[in-house]
Coordinates of C-alpha atoms and ligand atoms in Angstrom, one line a residue:
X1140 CA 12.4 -29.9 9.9
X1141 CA 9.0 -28.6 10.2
X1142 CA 6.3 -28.8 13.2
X1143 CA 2.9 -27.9 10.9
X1144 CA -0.4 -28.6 12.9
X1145 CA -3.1 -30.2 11.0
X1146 CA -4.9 -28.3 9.1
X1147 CA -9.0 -27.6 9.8
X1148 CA -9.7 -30.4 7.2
X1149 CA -7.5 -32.6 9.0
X1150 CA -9.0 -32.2 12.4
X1151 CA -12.7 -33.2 11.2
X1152 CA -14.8 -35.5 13.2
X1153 CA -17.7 -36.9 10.9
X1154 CA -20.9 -35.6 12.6
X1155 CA -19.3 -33.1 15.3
X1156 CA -20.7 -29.9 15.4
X1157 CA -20.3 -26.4 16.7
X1158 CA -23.9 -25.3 16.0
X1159 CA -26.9 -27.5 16.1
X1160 CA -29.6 -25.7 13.9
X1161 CA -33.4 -25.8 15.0
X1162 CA -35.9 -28.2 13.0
X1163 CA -37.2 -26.0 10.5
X1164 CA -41.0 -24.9 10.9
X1165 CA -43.0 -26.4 8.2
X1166 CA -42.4 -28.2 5.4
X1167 CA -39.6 -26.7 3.4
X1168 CA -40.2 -26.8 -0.5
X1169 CA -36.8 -28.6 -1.5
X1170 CA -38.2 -30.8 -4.0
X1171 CA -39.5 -27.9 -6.0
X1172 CA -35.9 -27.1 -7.0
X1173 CA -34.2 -30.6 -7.9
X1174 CA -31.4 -29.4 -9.4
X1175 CA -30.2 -27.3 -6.5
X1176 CA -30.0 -30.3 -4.0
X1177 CA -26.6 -31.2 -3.5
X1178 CA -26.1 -35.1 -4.6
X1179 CA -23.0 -35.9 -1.8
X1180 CA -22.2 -33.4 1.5
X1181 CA -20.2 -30.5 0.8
X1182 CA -16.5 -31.1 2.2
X1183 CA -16.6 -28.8 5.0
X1184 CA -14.8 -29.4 8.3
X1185 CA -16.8 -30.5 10.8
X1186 CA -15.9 -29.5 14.3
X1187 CA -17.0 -28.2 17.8
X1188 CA -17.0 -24.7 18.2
X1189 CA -13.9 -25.1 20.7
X1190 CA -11.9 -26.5 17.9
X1191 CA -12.7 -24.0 15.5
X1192 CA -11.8 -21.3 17.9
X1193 CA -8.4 -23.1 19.1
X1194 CA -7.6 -23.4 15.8
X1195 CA -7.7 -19.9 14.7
X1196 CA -6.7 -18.4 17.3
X1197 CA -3.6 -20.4 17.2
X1198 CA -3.0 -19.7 13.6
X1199 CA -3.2 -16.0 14.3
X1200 CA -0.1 -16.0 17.2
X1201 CA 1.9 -17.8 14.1
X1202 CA 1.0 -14.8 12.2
X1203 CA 3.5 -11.7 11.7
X1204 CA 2.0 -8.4 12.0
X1205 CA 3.4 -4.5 13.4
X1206 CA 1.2 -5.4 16.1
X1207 CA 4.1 -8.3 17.4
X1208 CA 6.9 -7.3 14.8
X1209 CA 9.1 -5.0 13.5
X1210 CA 8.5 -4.9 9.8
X1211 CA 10.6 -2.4 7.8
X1212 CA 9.4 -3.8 4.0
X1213 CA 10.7 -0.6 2.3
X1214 CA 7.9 1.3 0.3
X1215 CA 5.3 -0.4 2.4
X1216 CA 5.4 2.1 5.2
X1217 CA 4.1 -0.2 7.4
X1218 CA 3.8 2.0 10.9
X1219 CA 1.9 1.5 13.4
X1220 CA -1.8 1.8 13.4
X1221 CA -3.1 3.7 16.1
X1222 CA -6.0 2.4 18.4
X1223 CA -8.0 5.4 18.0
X1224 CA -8.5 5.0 14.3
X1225 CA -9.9 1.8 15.0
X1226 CA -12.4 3.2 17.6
X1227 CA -13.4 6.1 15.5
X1228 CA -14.1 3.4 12.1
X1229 CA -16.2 1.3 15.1
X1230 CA -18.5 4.4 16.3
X1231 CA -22.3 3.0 15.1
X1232 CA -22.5 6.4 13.7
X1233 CA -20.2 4.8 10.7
X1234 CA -20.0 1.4 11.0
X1235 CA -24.1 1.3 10.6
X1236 CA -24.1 3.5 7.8
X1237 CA -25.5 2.3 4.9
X1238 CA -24.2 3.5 1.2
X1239 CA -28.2 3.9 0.4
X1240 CA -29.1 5.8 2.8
X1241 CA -30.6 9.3 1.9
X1242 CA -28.1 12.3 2.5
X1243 CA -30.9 14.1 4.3
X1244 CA -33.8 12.4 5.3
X1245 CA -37.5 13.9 6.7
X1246 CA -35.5 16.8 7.9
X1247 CA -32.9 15.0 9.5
X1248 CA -29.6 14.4 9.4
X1249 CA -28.9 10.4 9.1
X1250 CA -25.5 10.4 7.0
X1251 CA -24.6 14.2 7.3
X1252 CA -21.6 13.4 9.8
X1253 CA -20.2 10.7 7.2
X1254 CA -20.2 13.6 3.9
X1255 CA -18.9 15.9 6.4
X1256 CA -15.9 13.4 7.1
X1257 CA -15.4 13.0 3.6
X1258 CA -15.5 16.4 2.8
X1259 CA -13.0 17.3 5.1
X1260 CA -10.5 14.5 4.4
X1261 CA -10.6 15.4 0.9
X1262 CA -10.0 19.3 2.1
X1263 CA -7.1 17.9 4.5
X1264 CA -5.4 15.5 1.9
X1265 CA -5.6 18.4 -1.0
X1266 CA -3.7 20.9 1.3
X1267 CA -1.3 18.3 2.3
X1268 CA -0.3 17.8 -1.4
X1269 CA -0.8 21.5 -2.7
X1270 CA -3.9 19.8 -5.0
X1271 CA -7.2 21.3 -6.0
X1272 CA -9.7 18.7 -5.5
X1273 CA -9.0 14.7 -4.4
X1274 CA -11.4 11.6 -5.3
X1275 CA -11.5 9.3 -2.4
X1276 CA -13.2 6.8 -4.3
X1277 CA -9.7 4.6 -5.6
X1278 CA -9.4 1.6 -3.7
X1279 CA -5.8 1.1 -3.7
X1280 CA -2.6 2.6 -4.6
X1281 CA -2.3 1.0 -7.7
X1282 CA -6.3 1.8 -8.0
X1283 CA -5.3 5.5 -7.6
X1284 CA -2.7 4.9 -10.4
X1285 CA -5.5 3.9 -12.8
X1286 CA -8.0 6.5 -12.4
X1287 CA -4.9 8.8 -12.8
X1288 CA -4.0 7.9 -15.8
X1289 CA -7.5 7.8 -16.9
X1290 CA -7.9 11.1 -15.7
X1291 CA -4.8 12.3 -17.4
X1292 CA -6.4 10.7 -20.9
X1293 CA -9.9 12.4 -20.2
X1294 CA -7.3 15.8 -20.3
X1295 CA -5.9 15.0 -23.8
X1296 CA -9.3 13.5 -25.2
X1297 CA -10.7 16.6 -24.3
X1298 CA -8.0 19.0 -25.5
X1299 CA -7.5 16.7 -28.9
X1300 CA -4.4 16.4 -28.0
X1301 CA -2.6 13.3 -29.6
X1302 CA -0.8 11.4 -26.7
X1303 CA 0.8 8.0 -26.9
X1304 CA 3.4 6.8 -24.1
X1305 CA 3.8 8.0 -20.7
X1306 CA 7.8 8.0 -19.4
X1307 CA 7.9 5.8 -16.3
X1308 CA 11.9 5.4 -14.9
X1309 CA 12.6 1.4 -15.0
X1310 CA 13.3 1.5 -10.7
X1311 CA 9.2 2.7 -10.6
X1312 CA 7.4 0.0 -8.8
X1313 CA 6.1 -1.9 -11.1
X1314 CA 2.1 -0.7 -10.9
X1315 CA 3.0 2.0 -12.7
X1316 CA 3.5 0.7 -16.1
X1317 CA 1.1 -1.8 -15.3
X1318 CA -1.4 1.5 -14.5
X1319 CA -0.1 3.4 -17.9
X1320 CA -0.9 0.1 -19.9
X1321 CA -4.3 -0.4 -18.1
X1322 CA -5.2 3.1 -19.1
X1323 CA -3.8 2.6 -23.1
X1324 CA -0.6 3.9 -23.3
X1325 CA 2.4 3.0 -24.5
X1326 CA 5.1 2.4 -21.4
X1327 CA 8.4 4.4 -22.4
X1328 CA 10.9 2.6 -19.7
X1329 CA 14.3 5.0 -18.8
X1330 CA 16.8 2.8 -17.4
X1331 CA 18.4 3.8 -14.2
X1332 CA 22.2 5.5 -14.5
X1333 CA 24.9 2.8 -13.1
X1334 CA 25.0 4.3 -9.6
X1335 CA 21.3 3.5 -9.7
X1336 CA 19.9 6.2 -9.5
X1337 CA 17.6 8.3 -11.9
X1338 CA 19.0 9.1 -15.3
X1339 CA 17.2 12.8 -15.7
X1340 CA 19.0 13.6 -19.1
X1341 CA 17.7 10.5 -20.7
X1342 CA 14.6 11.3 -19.4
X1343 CA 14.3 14.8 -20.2
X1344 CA 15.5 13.8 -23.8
X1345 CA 12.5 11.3 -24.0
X1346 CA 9.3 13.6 -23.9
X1347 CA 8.2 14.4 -27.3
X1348 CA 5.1 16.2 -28.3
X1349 CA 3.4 12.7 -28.1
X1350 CA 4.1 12.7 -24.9
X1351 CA 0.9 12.0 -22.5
X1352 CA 2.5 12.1 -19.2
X1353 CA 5.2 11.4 -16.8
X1354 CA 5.2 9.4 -13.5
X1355 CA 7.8 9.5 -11.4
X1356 CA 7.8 8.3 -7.3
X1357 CA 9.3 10.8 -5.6
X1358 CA 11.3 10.3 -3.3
X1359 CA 12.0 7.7 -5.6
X1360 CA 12.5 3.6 -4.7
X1361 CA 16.2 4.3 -3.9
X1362 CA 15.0 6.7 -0.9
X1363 CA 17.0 9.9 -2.6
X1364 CA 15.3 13.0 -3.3
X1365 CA 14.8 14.2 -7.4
X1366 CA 16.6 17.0 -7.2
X1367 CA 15.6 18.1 -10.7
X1368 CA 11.8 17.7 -10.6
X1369 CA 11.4 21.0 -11.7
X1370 CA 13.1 20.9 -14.6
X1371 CA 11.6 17.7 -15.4
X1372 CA 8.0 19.4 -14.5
X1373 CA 8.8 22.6 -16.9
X1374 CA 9.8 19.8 -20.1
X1375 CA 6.3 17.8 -19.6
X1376 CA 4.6 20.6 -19.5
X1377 CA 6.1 22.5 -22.5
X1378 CA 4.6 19.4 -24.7
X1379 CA 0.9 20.1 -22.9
X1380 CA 1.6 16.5 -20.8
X1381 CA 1.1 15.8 -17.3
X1382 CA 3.3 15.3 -14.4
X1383 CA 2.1 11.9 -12.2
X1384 CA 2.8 11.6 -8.3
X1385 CA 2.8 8.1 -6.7
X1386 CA 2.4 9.1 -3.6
X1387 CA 2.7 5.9 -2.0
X1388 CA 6.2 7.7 -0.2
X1389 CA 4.8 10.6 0.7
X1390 CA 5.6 9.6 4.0
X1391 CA 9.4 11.4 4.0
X1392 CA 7.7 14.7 2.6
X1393 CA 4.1 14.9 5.3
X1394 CA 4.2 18.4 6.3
X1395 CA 7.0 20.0 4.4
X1396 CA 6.5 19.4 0.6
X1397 CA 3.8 19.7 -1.9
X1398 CA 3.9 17.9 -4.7
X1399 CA 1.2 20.4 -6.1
X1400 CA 4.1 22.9 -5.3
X1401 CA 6.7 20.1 -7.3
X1402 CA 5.1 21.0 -10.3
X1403 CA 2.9 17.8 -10.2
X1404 CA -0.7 17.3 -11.7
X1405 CA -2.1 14.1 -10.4
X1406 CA -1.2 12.3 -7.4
X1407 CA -1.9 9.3 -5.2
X1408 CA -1.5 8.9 -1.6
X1409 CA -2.1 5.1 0.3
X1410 CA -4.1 6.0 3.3
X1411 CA -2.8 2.4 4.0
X1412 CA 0.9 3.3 4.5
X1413 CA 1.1 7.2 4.9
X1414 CA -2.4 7.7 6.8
X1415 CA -2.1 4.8 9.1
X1416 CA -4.6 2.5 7.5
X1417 CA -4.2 -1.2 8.6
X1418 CA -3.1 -3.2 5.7
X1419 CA -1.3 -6.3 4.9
X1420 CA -3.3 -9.3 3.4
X1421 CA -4.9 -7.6 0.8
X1422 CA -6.4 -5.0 1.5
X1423 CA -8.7 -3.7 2.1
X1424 CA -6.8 -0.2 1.2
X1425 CA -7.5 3.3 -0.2
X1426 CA -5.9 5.7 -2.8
X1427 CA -7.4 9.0 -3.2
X1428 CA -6.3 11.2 -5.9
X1429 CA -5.6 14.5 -6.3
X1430 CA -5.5 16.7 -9.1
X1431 CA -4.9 20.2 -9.8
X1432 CA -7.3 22.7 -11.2
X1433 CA -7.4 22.0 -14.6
X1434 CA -8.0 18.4 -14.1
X1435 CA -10.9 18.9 -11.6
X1436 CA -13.5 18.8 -14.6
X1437 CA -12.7 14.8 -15.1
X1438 CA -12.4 13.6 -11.5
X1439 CA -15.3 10.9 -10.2
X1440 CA -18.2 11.0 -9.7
X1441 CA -20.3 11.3 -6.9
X1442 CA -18.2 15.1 -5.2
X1443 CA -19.2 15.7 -1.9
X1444 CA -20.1 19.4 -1.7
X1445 CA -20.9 22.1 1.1
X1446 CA -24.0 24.3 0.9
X1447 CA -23.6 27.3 2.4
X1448 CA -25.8 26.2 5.4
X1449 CA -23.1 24.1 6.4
X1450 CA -25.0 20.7 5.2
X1451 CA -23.1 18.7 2.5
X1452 CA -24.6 16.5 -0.5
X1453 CA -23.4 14.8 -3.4
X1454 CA -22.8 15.8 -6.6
X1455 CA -23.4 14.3 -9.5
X1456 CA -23.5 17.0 -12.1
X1457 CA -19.9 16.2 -13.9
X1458 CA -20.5 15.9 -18.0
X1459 CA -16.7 15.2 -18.0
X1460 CA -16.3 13.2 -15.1
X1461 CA -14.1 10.2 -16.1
X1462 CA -17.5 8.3 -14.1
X1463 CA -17.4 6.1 -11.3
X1464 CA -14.3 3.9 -10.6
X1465 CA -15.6 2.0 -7.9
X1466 CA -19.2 1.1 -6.1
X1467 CA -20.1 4.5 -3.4
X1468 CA -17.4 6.1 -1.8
X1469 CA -14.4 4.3 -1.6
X1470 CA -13.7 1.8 1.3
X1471 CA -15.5 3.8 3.9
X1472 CA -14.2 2.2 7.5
X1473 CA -10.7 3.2 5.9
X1474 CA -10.9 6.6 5.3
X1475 CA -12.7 7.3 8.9
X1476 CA -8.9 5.5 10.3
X1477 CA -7.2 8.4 8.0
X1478 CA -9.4 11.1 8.8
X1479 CA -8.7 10.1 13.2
X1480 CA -5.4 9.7 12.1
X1481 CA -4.9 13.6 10.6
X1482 CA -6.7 15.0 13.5
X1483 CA -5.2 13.2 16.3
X1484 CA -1.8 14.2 14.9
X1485 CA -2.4 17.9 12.9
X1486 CA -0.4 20.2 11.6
X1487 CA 2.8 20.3 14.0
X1488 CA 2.5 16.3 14.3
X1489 CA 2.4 15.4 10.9
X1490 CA 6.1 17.2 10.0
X1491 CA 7.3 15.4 13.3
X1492 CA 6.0 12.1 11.2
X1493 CA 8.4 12.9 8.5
X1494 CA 11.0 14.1 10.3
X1495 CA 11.3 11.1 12.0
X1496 CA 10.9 8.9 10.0
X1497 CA 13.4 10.6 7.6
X1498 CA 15.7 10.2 10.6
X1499 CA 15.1 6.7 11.4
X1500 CA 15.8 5.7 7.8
X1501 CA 19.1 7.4 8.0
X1502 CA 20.4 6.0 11.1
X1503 CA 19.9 2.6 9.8
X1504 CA 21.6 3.2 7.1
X1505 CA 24.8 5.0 8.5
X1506 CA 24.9 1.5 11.5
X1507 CA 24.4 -0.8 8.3
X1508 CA 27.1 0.6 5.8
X1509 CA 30.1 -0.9 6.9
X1510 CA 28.4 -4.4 6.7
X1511 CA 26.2 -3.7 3.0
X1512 CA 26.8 -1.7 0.5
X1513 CA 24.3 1.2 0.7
X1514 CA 23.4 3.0 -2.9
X1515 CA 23.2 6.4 -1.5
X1516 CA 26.1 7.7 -0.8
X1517 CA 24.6 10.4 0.8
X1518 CA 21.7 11.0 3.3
X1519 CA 18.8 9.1 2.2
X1520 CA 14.8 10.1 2.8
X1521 CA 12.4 7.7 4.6
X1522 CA 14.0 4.3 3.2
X1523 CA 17.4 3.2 2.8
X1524 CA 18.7 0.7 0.2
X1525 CA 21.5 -1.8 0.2
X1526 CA 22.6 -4.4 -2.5
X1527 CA 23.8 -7.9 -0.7
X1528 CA 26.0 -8.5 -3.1
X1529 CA 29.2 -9.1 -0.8
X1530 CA 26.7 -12.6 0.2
X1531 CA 27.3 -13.9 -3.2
X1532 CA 31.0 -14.0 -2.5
X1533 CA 30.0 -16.6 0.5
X1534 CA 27.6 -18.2 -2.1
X1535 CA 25.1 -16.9 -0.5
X1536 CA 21.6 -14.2 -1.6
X1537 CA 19.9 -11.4 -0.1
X1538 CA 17.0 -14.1 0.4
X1539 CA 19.4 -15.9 3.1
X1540 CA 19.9 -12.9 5.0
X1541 CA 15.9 -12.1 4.8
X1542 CA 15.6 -15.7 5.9
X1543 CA 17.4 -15.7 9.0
X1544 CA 16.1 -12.5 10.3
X1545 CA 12.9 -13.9 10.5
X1546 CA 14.9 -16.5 13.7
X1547 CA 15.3 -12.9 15.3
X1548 CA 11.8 -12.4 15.1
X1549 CA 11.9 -9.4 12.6
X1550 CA 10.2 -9.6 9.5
X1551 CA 12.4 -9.3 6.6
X1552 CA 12.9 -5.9 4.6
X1553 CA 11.4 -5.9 1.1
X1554 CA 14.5 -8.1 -1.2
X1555 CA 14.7 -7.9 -5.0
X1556 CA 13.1 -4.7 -5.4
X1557 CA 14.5 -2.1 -6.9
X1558 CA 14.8 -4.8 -9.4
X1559 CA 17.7 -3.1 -10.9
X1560 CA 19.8 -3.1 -7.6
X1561 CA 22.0 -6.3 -7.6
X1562 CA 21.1 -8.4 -4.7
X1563 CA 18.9 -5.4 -3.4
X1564 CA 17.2 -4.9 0.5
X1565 CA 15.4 -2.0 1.1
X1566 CA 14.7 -0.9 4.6
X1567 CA 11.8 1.3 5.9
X1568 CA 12.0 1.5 9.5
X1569 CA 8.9 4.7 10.1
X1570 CA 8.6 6.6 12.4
X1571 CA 6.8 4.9 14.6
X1572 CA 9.6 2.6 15.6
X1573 CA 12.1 3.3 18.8
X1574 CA 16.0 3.5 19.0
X1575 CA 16.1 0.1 20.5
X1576 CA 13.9 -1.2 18.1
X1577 CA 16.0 0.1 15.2
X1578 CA 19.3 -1.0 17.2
X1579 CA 17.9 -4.5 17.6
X1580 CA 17.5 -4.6 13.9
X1581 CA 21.1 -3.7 13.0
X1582 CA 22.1 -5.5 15.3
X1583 CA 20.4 -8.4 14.1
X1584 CA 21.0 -7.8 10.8
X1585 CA 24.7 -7.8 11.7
X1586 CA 24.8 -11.0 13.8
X1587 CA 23.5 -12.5 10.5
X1588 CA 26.3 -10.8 8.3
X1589 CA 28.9 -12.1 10.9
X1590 CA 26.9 -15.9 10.8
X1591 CA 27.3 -15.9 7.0
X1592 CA 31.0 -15.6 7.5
X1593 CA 31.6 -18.3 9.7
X1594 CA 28.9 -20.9 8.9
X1595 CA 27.0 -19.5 5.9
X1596 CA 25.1 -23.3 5.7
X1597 CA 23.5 -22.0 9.2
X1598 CA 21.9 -19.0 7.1
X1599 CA 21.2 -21.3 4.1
X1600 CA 19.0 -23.1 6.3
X1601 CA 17.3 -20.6 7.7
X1602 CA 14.3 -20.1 9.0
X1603 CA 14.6 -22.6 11.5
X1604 CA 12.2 -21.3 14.6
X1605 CA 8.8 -21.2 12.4
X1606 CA 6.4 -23.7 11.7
X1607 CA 7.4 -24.2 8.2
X1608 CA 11.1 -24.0 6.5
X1609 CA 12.6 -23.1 3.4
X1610 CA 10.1 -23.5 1.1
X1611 CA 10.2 -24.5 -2.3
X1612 CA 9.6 -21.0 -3.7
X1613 CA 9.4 -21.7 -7.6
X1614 CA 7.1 -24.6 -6.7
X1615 CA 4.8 -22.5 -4.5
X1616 CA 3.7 -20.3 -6.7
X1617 CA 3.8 -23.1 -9.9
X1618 CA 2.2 -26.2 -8.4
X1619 CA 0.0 -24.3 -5.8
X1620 CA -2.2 -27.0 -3.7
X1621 CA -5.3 -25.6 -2.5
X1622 CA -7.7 -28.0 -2.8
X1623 CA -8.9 -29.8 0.2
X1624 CA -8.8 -33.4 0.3
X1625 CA -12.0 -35.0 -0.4
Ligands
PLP2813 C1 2.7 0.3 -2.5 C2 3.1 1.1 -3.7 C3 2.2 1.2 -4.8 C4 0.9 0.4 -4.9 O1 0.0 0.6 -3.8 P1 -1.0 -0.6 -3.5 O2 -1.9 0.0 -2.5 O3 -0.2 -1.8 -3.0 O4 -1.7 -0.9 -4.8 C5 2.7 2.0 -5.8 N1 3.8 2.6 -5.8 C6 4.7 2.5 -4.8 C7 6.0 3.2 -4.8 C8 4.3 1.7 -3.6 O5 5.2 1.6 -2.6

């Protein structure tokens, strides 16, 4: 079914090489250290440097990226990432910084452009989200998540206040209990109302004076807009508890709402989906925070600061600082992508960002309802939702759908997530994608719909065009196989 190439380990030639290293010059003292000499060869590959190159380079066309595909995973905002981020993050100005280096040196001014960067991004990114002060440090969204709640315990410690749970709504993505936990709370879950969406009276009716916080995504995983959140900001506050943003779709709002102006006291944003970042793989990511005034006392240290001369330095005078929460400043090259990113687009361009992508969501969703069965029944915000639950009726999943869109060379939308939508695909086109992009998709998407109706084994064996099938899902991630053979 499958046409795999041999992997690296297969390809080895005893003896073949891609470098041949020079003699060393003198005696080298090996026998000092006996118990550091290896006993057998370690079991690398051994190739010519052709090979090697061949190899990977043919790997990467296999690979799927928003460089070759669309690639609508909902909440994962994954738009394009422009070249000039990547040309500002490769100036030797940055990329030969070094963390150490002193912020002003004999007079001059080695890594004053750097703080001045940071500075500013943190200026931008706190009048973007109607905060006080961001940390830039956080090296992920759910990173961010952590060193909010942290910061949001520092508040109570240092108020005495006596805080146990924080109220997370059960469609939250699932770092944010995971983040309240980390950070010693109790996780209060408020199940979803049966069309889905949020249930605001049980939620209202859950903070008690113990209350330490709420985080809510907003717009939330179903792509719909809180309408409440003021009401909801007014009841956490009335019991001295905090409000949490994950920002992580602050994409649909970029330019025309603050979640500082929400009512909200701490917030993340993922420079890796909103800002442009690359990411995909891992990382690497970042997810400043923001906080309004009365949380600025426990943010991390080091704060870059202005002098009046218009040189910058770091600050480390913070008695309540919550301390660092990761080595430096935060994954550097990534914020320099962000802070191109802002510029090149300002003001004006960012609310076209939203805009669009608010509008791209929505056409999807109005071409896909007659073939799924959308949960908003109404406009939706930057990502639309569906539950495939007409496929079961065919004995088929979301999964097979996911599957054979990968043959039409899209990558699939995110699938089972909201967990609490039946069957659920969520769809986050961005902005950065054109009509006929999107009308490829639906169409796609619909040519699959129509397949499962007249052949749904066809779609049961998808994918059939990639190098490997159907895989054994369960046993993937239960019998993993990583070792190379000896
Ligand atoms: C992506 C995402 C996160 C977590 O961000 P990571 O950078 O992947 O850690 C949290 N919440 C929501 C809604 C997200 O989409």
């Amino acid at each position: 079914m499958t046409s795999t190439s041999p992997t690296i380990y297969e390809q080895s030639v005893p003896g073949r090489r891609a470098i041949r290293w020079p003699e060393p010059i003198g005696p080298v003292p090996l026998e000092d250290h006996p118990g550091l000499l290896r006993t057998r060869p370690a079991a690398l590959p051994e190739l010519s440097e052709l090979d090697v190159v061949r190899h990977f380079t043919g790997l990467s066309r296999r690979n799927v990226s928003v460089d070759t595909h669309f690639y609508p995973l909902g909440s994962c905002t994954m738009k394009y990432n422009p070249r000039a981020g990547e040309q500002a993050a490769s100036l030797p100005g940055f990329s030969n910084l070094h963390p150490l280096w002193p912020q002003l040196r004999h007079g001059g001014q080695l890594t004053q452009g750097a703080l001045q960067l940071l500075y500013e991004l943190e200026r931008m990114l706190s009048e973007i989200c109607g905060m006080a002060e961001f940390t830039l440090q956080p090296l992920a969204g759910a990173h961010g998540e952590l060193t909010g709640i942290m910061l949001i315990a520092a508040y109570h410690r240092d108020r005495g206040n006596r805080k146990t749970h924080i109220i997370v709504p059960d469609a939250a993505h699932g770092t944010n209990p995971a983040s309240a936990a980390l950070g010693g709370y109790d996780v209060v879950s408020i199940p979803s109302r049966r069309d889905f969406h949020m249930d605001v009276d049980r939620l209202l009716a859950a903070i008690r004076p113990d209350t330490a916080g709420v985080m809510l995504t907003c717009p939330d995983t179903l792509g719909a807009f809180p309408i409440r959140i003021r009401e909801i900001a007014a009841a956490v506050h009335a019991v001295d508890g905090l409000l949490y943003y994950d920002g992580a779709n602050l994409n649909a709002l970029l330019g025309r709402v603050k979640p500082g102006e929400l009512g909200f006291d701490v917030c993340h944003v993922n420079l890796h989906k909103t800002f442009s970042t690359p990411h995909g793989g891992g990382g690497p990511g970042a997810g400043p925070v923001g906080v309004v005034e009365r949380l600025r006392p426990y943010l991390p240290i080091s704060r870059v600061r202005a002098r009046g001369d218009g040189t910058f330095f770091l600050d480390y005078d913070a008695p309540k600082s919550i301390g660092y929460i990761a080595p430096f400043y935060g994954n550097f090259a990534v914020l320099v992508r962000a802070y191109a990113y802002l510029r090149l687009l300002g003001r004006q361009g960012l609310r076209a960002t939203s805009t669009a992508a608010v509008l791209n969501a929505n056409y999807v969703q109005e071409r896909l309802r007659p073939h799924l069965d959308a949960v908003n029944p109404g406009r939706c915000m930057h990502e639309c939702v569906f539950s495939g639950r007409r496929l079961t009726a065919m004995g088929l999943h979301t999964l097979d759908l996911a599957k054979a869109l990968i043959d039409r060379g899209v990558h699939p939308p995110t699938v089972y997530f909201p967990i609490h939508v039946p069957e659920a695909i969520m769809i986050e086109p961005t902005e950065t994608e054109s009509p006929e992009t999107l009308d490829r998709f639906c169409d796609a998407v619909i040519e699959c719909l129509e397949l499962a109706r007249r052949d749904p084994e066809a779609l049961r064996l998808a994918p059939v065009t990639t190098p490997v099938g159907r895989l054994d899902e369960v046993a993937a991630a239960r019998r993993m196989d990583l070792v190379a053979p000896e």
